[in-house]
Short mmCIF file of C-alpha atoms in Angstrom, two decimals:
data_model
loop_
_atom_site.label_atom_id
_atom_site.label_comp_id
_atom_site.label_asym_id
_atom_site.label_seq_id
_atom_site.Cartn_x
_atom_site.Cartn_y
_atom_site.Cartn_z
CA UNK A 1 -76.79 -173.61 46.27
CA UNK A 2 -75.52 -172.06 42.80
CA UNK A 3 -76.98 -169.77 40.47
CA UNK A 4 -77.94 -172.71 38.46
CA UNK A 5 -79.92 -174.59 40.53
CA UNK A 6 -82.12 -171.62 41.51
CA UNK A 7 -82.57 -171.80 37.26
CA UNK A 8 -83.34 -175.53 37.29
CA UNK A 9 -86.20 -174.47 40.06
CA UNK A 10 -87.59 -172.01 38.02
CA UNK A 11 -87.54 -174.07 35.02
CA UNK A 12 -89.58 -176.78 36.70
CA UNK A 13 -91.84 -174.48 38.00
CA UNK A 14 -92.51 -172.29 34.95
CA UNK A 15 -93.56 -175.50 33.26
CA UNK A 16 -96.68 -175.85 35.41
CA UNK A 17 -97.60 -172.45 34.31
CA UNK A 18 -100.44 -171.48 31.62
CA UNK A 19 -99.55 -168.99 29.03
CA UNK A 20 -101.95 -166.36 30.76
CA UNK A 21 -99.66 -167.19 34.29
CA UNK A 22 -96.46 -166.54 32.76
CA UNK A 23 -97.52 -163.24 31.45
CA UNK A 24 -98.77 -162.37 34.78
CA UNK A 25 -95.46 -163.19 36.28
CA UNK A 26 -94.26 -160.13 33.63
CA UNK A 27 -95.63 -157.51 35.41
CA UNK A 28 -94.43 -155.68 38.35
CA UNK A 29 -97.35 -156.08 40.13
CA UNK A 30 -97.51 -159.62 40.04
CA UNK A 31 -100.66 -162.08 41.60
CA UNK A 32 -100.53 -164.81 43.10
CA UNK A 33 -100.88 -168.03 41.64
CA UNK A 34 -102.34 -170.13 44.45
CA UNK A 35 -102.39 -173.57 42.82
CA UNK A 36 -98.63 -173.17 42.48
CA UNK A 37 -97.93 -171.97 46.31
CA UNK A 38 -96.91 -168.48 44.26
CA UNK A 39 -97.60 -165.70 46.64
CA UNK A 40 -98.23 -161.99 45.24
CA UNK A 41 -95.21 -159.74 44.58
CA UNK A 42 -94.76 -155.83 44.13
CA UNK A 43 -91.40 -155.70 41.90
CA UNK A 44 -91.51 -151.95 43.03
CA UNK A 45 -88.96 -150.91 45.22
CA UNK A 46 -86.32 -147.94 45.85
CA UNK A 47 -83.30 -147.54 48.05
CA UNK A 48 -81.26 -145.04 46.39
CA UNK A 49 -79.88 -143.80 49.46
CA UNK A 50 -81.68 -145.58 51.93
CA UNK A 51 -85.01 -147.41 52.16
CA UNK A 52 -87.32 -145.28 50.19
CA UNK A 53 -91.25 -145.25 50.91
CA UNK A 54 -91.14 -147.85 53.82
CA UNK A 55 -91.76 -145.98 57.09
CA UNK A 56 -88.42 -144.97 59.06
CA UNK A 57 -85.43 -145.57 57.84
CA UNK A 58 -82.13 -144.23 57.65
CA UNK A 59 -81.34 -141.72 55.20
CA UNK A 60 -78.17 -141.16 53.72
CA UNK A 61 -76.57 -138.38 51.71
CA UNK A 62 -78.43 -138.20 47.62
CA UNK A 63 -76.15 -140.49 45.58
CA UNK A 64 -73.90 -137.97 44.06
CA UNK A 65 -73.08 -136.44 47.98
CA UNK A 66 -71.10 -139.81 48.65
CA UNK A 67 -69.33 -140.12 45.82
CA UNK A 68 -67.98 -136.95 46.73
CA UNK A 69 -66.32 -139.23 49.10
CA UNK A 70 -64.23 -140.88 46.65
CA UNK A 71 -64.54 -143.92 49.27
CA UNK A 72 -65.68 -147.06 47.73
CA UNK A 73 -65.78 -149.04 51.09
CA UNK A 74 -67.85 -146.96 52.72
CA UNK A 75 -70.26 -146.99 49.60
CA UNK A 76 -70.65 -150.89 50.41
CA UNK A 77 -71.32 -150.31 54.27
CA UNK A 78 -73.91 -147.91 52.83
CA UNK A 79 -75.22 -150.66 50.71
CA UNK A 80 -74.89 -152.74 53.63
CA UNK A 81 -77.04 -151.02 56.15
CA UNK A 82 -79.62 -150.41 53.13
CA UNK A 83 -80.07 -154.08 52.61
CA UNK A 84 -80.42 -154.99 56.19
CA UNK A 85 -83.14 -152.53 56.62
CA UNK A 86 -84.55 -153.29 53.33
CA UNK A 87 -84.68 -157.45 54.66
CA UNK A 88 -85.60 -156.26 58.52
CA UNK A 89 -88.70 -154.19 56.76
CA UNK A 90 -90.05 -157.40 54.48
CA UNK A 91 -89.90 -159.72 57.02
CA UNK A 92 -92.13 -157.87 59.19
CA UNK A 93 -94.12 -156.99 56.27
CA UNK A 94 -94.58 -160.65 55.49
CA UNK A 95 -95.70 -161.74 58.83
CA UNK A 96 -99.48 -159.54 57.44
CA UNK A 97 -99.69 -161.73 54.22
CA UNK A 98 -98.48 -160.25 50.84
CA UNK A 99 -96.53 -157.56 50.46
CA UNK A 100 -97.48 -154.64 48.40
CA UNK A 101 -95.11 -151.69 46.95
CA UNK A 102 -92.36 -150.77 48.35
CA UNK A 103 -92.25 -153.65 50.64
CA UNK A 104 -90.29 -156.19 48.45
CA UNK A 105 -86.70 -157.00 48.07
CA UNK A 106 -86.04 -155.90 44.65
CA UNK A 107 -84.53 -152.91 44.51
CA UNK A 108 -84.59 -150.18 41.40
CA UNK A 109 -81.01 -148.84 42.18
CA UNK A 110 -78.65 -147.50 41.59
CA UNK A 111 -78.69 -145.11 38.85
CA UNK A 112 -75.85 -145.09 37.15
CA UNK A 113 -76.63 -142.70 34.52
CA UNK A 114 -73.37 -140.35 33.77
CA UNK A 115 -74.28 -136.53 34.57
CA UNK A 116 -73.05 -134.25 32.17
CA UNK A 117 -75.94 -131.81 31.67
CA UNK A 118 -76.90 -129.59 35.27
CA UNK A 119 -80.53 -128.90 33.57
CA UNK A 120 -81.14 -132.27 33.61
CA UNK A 121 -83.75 -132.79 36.64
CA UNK A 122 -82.33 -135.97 37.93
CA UNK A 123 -78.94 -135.52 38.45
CA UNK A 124 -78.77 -135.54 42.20
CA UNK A 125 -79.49 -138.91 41.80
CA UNK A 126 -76.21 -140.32 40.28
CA UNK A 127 -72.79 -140.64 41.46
CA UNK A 128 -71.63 -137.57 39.15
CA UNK A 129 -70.00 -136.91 35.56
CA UNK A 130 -66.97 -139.37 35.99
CA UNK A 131 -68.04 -142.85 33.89
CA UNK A 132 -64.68 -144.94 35.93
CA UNK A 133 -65.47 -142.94 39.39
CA UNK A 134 -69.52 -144.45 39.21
CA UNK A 135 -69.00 -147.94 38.15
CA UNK A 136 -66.51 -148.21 40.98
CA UNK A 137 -68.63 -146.43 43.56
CA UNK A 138 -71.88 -148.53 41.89
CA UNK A 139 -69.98 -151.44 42.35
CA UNK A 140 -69.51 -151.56 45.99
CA UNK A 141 -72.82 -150.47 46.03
CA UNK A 142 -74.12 -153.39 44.31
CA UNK A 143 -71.94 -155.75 46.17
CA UNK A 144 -73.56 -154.24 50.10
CA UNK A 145 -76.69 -154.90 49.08
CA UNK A 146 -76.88 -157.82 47.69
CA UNK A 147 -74.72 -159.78 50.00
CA UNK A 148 -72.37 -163.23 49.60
CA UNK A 149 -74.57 -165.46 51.21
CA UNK A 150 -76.56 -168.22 49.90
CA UNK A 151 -79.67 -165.97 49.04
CA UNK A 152 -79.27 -162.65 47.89
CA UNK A 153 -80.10 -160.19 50.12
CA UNK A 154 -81.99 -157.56 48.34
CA UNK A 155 -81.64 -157.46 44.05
CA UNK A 156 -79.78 -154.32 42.92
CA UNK A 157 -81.03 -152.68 39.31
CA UNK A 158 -78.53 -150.60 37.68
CA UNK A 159 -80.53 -147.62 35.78
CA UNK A 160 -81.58 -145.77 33.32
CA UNK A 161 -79.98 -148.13 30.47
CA UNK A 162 -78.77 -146.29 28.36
CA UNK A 163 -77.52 -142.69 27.61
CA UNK A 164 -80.49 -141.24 29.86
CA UNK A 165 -79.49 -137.28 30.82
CA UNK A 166 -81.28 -135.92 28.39
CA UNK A 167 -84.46 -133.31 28.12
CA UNK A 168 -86.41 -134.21 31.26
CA UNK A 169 -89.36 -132.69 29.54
CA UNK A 170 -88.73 -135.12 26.76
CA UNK A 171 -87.64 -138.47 28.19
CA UNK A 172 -90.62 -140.31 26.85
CA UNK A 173 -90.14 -139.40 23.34
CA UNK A 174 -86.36 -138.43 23.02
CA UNK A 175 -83.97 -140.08 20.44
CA UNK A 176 -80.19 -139.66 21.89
CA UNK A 177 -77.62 -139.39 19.09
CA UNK A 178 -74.25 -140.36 20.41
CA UNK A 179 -70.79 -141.55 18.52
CA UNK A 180 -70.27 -144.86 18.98
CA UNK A 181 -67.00 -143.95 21.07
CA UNK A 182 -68.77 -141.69 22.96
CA UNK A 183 -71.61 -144.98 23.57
CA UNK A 184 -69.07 -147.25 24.99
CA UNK A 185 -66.52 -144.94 26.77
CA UNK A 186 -69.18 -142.44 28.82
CA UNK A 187 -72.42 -143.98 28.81
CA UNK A 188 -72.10 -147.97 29.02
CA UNK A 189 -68.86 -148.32 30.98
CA UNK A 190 -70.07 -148.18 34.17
CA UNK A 191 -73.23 -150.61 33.42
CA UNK A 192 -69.92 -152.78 31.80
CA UNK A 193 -67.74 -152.57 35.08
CA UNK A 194 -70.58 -153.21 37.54
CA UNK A 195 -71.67 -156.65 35.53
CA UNK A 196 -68.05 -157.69 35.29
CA UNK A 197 -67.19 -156.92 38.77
CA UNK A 198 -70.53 -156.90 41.45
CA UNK A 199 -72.91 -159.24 39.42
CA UNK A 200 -76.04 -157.00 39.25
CA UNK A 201 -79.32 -158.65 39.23
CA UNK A 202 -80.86 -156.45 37.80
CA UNK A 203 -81.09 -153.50 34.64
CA UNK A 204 -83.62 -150.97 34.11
CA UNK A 205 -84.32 -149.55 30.56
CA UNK A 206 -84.96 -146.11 30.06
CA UNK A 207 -87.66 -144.11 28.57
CA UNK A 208 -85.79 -142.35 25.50
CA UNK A 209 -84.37 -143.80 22.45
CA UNK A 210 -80.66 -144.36 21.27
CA UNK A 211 -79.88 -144.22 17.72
CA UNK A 212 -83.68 -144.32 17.11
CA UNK A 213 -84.44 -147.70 18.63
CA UNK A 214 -86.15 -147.31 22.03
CA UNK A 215 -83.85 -148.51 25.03
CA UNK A 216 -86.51 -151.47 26.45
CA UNK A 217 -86.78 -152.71 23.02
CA UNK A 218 -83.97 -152.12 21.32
CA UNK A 219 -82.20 -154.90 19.75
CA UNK A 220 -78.31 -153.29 19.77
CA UNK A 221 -78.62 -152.26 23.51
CA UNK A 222 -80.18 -155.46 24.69
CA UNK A 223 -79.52 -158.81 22.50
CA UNK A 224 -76.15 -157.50 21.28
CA UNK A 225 -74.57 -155.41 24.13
CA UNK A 226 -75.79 -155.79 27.50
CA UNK A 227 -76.18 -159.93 26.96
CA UNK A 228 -73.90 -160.44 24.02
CA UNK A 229 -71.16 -158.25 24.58
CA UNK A 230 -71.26 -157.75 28.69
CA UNK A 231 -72.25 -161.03 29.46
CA UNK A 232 -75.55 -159.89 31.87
CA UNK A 233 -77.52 -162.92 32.80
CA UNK A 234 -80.05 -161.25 35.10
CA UNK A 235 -83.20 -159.92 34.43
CA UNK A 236 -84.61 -156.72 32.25
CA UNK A 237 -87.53 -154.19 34.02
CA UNK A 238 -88.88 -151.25 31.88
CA UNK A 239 -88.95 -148.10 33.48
CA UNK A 240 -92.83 -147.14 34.53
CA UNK A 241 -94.30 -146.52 31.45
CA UNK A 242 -91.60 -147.16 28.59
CA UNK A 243 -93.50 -149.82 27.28
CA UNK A 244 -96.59 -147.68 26.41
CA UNK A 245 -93.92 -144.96 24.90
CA UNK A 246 -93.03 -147.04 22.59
CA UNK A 247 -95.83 -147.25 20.69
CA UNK A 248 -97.85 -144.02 21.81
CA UNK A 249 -94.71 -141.27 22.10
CA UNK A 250 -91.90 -142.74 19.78
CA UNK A 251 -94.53 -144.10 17.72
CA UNK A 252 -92.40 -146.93 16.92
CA UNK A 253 -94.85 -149.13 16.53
CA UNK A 254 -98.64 -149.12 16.03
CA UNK A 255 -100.04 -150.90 19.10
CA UNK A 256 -99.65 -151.94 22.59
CA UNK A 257 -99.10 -155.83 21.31
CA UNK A 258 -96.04 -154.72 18.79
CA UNK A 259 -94.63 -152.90 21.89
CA UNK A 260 -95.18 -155.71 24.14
CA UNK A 261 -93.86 -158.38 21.69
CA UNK A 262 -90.76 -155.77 20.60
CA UNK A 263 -89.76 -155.58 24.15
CA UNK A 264 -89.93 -159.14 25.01
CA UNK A 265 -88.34 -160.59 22.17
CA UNK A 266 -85.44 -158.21 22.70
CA UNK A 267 -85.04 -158.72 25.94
CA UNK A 268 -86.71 -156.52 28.89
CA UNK A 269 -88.55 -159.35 30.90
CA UNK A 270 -90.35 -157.47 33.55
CA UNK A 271 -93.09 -154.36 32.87
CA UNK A 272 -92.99 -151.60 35.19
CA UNK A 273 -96.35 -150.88 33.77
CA UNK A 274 -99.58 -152.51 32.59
CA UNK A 275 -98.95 -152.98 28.45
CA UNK A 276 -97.56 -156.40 28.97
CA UNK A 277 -100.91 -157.26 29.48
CA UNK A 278 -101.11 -157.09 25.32
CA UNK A 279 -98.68 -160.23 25.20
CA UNK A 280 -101.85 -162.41 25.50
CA UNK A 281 -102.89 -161.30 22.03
CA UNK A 282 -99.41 -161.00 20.82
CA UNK A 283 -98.85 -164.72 21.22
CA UNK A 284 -102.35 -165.47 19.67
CA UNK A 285 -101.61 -163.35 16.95
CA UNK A 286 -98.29 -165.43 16.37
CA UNK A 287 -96.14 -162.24 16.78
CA UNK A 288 -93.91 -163.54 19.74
CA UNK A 289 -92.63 -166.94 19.92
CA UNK A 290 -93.90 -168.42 23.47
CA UNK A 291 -89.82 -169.52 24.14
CA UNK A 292 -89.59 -165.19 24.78
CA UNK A 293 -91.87 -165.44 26.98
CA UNK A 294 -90.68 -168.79 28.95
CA UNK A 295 -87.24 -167.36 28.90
CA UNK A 296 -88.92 -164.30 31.06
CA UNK A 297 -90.85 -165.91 33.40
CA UNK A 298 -87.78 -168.20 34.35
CA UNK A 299 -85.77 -165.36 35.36
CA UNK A 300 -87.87 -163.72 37.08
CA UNK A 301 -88.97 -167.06 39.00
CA UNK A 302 -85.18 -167.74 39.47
CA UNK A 303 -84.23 -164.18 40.74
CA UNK A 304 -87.75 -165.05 43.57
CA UNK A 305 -85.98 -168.45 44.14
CA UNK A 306 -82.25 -166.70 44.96
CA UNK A 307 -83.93 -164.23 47.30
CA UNK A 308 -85.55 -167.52 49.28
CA UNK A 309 -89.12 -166.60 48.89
CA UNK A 310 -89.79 -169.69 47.80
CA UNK A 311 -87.44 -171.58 51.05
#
């Protein structure tokens, strides 16, 4: 089964859906939509260097330990052993009913972000200052955890996206100002290698703003790079809370609807957060078209259908 028949499957089944079920579907925290034989499903999910939150599991060394290693292969075994754990874990989880967070398959790693800055408080988490060294080590990454198989394994989410090393104290209200050389060669090559070479399922936006647009909504990073430019044809999630920055800490907007609809129409198609609850009175108010919202729901139906909930 290709990629395009797990589309056709979503297509179908997104059609059956109300307006107020799609938007549900949008949010990571997503019910169940019993008439449809949808079960609930916790988007929520972290395995940055091995199964995070889920009982006992085996640890590895923090992200920017093994690429230290300067061993791509034995960043996939890594990825490997994640994923099985990661499957072993939600099938037993399933066998109680739904699962809740940190119990799913879709996973919000790696990050990817380029460490340049030792105040910045998350460093530990990335595979170091070297843009070529962390696609390549992301890659392999990517490529353990997802698998080759029919169904995808687990769904990898390359993160923060983009230019997210910044202010810590600041992240929710930052505006990065970076060349446009600077853009491409540091801080979006690696998220460029890893969707030309392992496929990603996944990208998270960030919190801060680049060149004054904010990352989950912005219409250069999205619409024109990530699926123009790099070709991604996976799915967008909003870091926890970006949504609500938009309009409340950027103040790019006025109101949780303008963020919602921003965000939507520009691409990020899951909310790691509860302001995508807005979009009903965005689309009443006739400031999203409903094919932004279709558009969303399908991929995040099809990514569900690839991972063989639905089988």
């Amino acid at each position: 089964m290709n990629k395009n028949d797990f589309k056709a499957r979503a297509k179908a089944l997104v059609a059956r859906m109300t307006t107020e079920e799609k938007i549900s579907q949008m949010i990571y925290d997503a019910p169940a939509i019993k008439r449809l034989g949808i079960s609930a499903y916790n988007w929520w999910n972290e395995g940055l260097h091995g199964v995070a939150r889920s009982g006992v599991a085996t640890v590895f060394p923090q992200a920017i330990g093994m690429a230290a290693s300067f061993n791509p292969e034995l960043m996939r075994r890594v990825g490997e052993v994640i994923s099985d754990e990661a499957r072993a874990k939600y099938n037993e989880y399933k066998k109680f009913g739904n699962t809740e967070i940190y119990q799913g398959l879709t996973y919000w790693s790696p990050n990817i972000n380029i460490f340049r800055d030792p105040r910045w408080g998350r460093g530990q988490e990335t595979f170091g200052e070297d843009p070529y060294l962390t696609g390549v080590m992301a890659t392999e990454y990517v490529k353990g955890m997802q698998g080759e198989g029919k169904y995808r394994k687990v769904d990898a989410t390359l993160k923060h996206y983009a230019v997210h090393s910044g202010p810590e104290a600041e992240r929710h209200r930052y505006n990065a100002e970076v060349s446009e050389f600077d853009l491409y060669d540091t801080y979006l090559r690696a998220f460029k290698y890893c969707i030309e070479h392992a496929d990603p399922s996944a990208v998270m936006g960030a919190y801060n703003r680049v060149g004054g647009e904010p990352c989950c909504a912005s219409e250069t990073l999205l619409r024109k790079i990530l699926f123009g430019e790099f070709g991604f044809d996976g799915y967008v999630v909003s870091d926890c809370g970006a949504i609500r920055d938009i309009w409340k800490y950027h103040k790019y907007v006025d109101n949780p609807a303008d963020a919602a609809a921003l965000a939507v129409k520009n691409g990020c198609h899951l909310n790691c957060g509860k302001t995508y609850e807005a979009l009903n009175m965005a689309v009443e108010l006739g400031k999203l078209d409903m094919k932004y919202i279709d558009d969303a729901a399908e991929r995040l139906m099809a990514a569900r259908f690839r991972l063989g909930m639905f089988d």
